[in-house]
Short mmCIF file of N, CA and C in Angstrom, two decimals:
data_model
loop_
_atom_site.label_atom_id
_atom_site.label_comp_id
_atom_site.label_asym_id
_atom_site.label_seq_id
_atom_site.Cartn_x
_atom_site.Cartn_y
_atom_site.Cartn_z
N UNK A 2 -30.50 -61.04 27.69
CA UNK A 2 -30.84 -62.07 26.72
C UNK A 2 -32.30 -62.46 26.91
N UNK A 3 -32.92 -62.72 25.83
CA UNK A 3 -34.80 -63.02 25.60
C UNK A 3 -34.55 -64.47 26.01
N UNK A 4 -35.76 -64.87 26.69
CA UNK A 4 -36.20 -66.19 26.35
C UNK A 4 -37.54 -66.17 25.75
N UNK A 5 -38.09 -67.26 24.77
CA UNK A 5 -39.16 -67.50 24.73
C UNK A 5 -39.35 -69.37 24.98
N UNK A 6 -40.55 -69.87 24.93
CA UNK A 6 -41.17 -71.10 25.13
C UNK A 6 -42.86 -71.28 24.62
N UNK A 7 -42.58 -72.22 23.36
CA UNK A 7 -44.36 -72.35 23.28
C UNK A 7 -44.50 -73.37 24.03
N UNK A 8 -45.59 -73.49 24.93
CA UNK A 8 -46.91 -74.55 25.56
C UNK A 8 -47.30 -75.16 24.97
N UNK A 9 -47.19 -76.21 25.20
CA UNK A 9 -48.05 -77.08 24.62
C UNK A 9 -49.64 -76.66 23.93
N UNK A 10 -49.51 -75.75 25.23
CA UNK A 10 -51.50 -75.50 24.97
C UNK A 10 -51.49 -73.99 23.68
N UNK A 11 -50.52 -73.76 23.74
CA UNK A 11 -50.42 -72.93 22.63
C UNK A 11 -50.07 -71.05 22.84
N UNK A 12 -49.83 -71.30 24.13
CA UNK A 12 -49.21 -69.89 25.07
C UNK A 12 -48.03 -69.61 24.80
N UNK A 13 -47.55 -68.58 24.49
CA UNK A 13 -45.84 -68.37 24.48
C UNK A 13 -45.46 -67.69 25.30
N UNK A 14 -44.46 -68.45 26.15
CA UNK A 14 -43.96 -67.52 27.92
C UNK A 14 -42.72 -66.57 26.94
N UNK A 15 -42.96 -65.66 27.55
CA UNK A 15 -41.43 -64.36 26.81
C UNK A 15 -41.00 -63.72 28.23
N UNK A 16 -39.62 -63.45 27.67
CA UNK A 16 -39.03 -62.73 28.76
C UNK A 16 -37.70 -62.11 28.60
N UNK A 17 -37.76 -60.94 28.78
CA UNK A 17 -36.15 -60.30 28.50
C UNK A 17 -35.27 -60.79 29.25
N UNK A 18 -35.59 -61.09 30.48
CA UNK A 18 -34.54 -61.75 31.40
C UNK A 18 -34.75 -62.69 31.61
N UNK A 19 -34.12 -64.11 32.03
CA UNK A 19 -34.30 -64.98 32.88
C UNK A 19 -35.16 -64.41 34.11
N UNK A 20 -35.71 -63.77 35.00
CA UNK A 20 -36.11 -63.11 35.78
C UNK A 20 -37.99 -63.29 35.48
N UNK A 21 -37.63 -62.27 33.74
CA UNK A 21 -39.16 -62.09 33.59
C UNK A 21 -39.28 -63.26 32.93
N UNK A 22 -38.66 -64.30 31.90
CA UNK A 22 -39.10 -65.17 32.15
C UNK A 22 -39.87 -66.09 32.67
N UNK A 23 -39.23 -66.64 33.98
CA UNK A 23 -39.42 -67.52 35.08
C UNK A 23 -41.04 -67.05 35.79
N UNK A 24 -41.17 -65.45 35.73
CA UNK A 24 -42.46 -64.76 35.91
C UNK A 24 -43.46 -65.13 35.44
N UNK A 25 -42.95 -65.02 34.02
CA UNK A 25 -44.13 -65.19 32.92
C UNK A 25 -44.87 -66.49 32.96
N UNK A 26 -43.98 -67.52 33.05
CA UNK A 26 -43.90 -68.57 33.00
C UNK A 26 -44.67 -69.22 34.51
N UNK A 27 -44.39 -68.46 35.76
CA UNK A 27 -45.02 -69.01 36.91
C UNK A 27 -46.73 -68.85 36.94
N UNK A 28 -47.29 -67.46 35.91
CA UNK A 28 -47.77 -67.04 36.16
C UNK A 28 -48.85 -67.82 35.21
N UNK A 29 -48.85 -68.34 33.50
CA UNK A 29 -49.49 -69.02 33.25
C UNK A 29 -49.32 -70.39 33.98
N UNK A 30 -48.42 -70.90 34.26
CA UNK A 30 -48.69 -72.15 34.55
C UNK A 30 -49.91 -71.72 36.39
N UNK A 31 -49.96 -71.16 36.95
CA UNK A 31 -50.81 -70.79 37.92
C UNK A 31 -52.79 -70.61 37.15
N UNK A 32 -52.28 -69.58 36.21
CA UNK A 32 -53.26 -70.13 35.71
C UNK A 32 -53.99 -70.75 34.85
N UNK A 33 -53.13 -71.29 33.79
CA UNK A 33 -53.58 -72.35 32.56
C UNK A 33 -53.74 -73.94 33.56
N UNK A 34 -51.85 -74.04 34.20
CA UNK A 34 -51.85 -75.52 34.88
C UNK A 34 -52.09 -75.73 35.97
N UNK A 35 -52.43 -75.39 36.72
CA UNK A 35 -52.70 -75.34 38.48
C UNK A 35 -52.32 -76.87 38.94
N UNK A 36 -52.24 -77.47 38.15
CA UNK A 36 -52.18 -79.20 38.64
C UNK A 36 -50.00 -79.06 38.56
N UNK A 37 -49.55 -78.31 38.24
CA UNK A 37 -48.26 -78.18 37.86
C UNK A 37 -47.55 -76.89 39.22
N UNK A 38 -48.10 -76.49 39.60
CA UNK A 38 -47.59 -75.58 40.89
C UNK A 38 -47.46 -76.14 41.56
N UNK A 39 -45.75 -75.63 41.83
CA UNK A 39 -44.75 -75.80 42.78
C UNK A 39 -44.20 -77.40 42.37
N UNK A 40 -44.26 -78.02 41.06
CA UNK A 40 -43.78 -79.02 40.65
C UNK A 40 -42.24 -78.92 39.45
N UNK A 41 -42.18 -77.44 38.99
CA UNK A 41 -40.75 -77.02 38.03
C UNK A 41 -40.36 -75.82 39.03
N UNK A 42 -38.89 -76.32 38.95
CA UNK A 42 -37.91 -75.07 40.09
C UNK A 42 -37.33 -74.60 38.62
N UNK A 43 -36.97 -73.00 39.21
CA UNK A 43 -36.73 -72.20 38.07
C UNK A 43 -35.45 -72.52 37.54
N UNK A 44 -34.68 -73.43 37.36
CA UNK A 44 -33.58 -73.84 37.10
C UNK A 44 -34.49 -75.18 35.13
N UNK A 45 -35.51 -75.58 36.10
CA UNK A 45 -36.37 -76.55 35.03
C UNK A 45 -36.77 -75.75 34.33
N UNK A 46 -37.97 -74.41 35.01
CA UNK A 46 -38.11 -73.43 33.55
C UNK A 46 -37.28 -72.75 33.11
N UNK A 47 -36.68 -72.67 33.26
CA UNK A 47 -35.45 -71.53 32.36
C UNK A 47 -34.75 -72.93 31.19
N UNK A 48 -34.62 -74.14 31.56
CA UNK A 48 -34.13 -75.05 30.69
C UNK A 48 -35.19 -75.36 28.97
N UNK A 49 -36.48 -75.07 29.31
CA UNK A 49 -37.60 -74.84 28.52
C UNK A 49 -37.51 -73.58 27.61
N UNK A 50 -36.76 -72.70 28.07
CA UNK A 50 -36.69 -71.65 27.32
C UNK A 50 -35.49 -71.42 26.03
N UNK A 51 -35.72 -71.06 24.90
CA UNK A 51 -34.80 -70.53 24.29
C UNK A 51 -34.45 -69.53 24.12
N UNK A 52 -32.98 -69.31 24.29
CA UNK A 52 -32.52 -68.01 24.06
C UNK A 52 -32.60 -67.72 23.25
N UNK A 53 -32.76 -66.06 22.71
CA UNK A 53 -32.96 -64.82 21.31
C UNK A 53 -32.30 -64.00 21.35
#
């Protein structure tokens, strides 16, 4: 199952799995939010996401 999520800032995290998801998702927020690492456990991003 897909997830996607738009950002606020206007990024869309995608992911075929919950897996790549949570990836996608660690990986802008590392580098768009840096003030936000290690503050959402992947249980919070995956709740951000909608399934497709």
């Amino acid at each position: 199952m897909a997830y996607v999520y738009s950002c606020d800032c206007g990024y869309v995290v995608r992911g075929e799995s919950a897996e790549e998801f949570v990836a996608d998702m660690e990986a802008h927020i590392e580098q768009a939010h840096p003030d936000m690492v290690g503050k959402l456990a992947r249980e919070d991003m995956l709740a951000f996401g909608e399934e497709q």
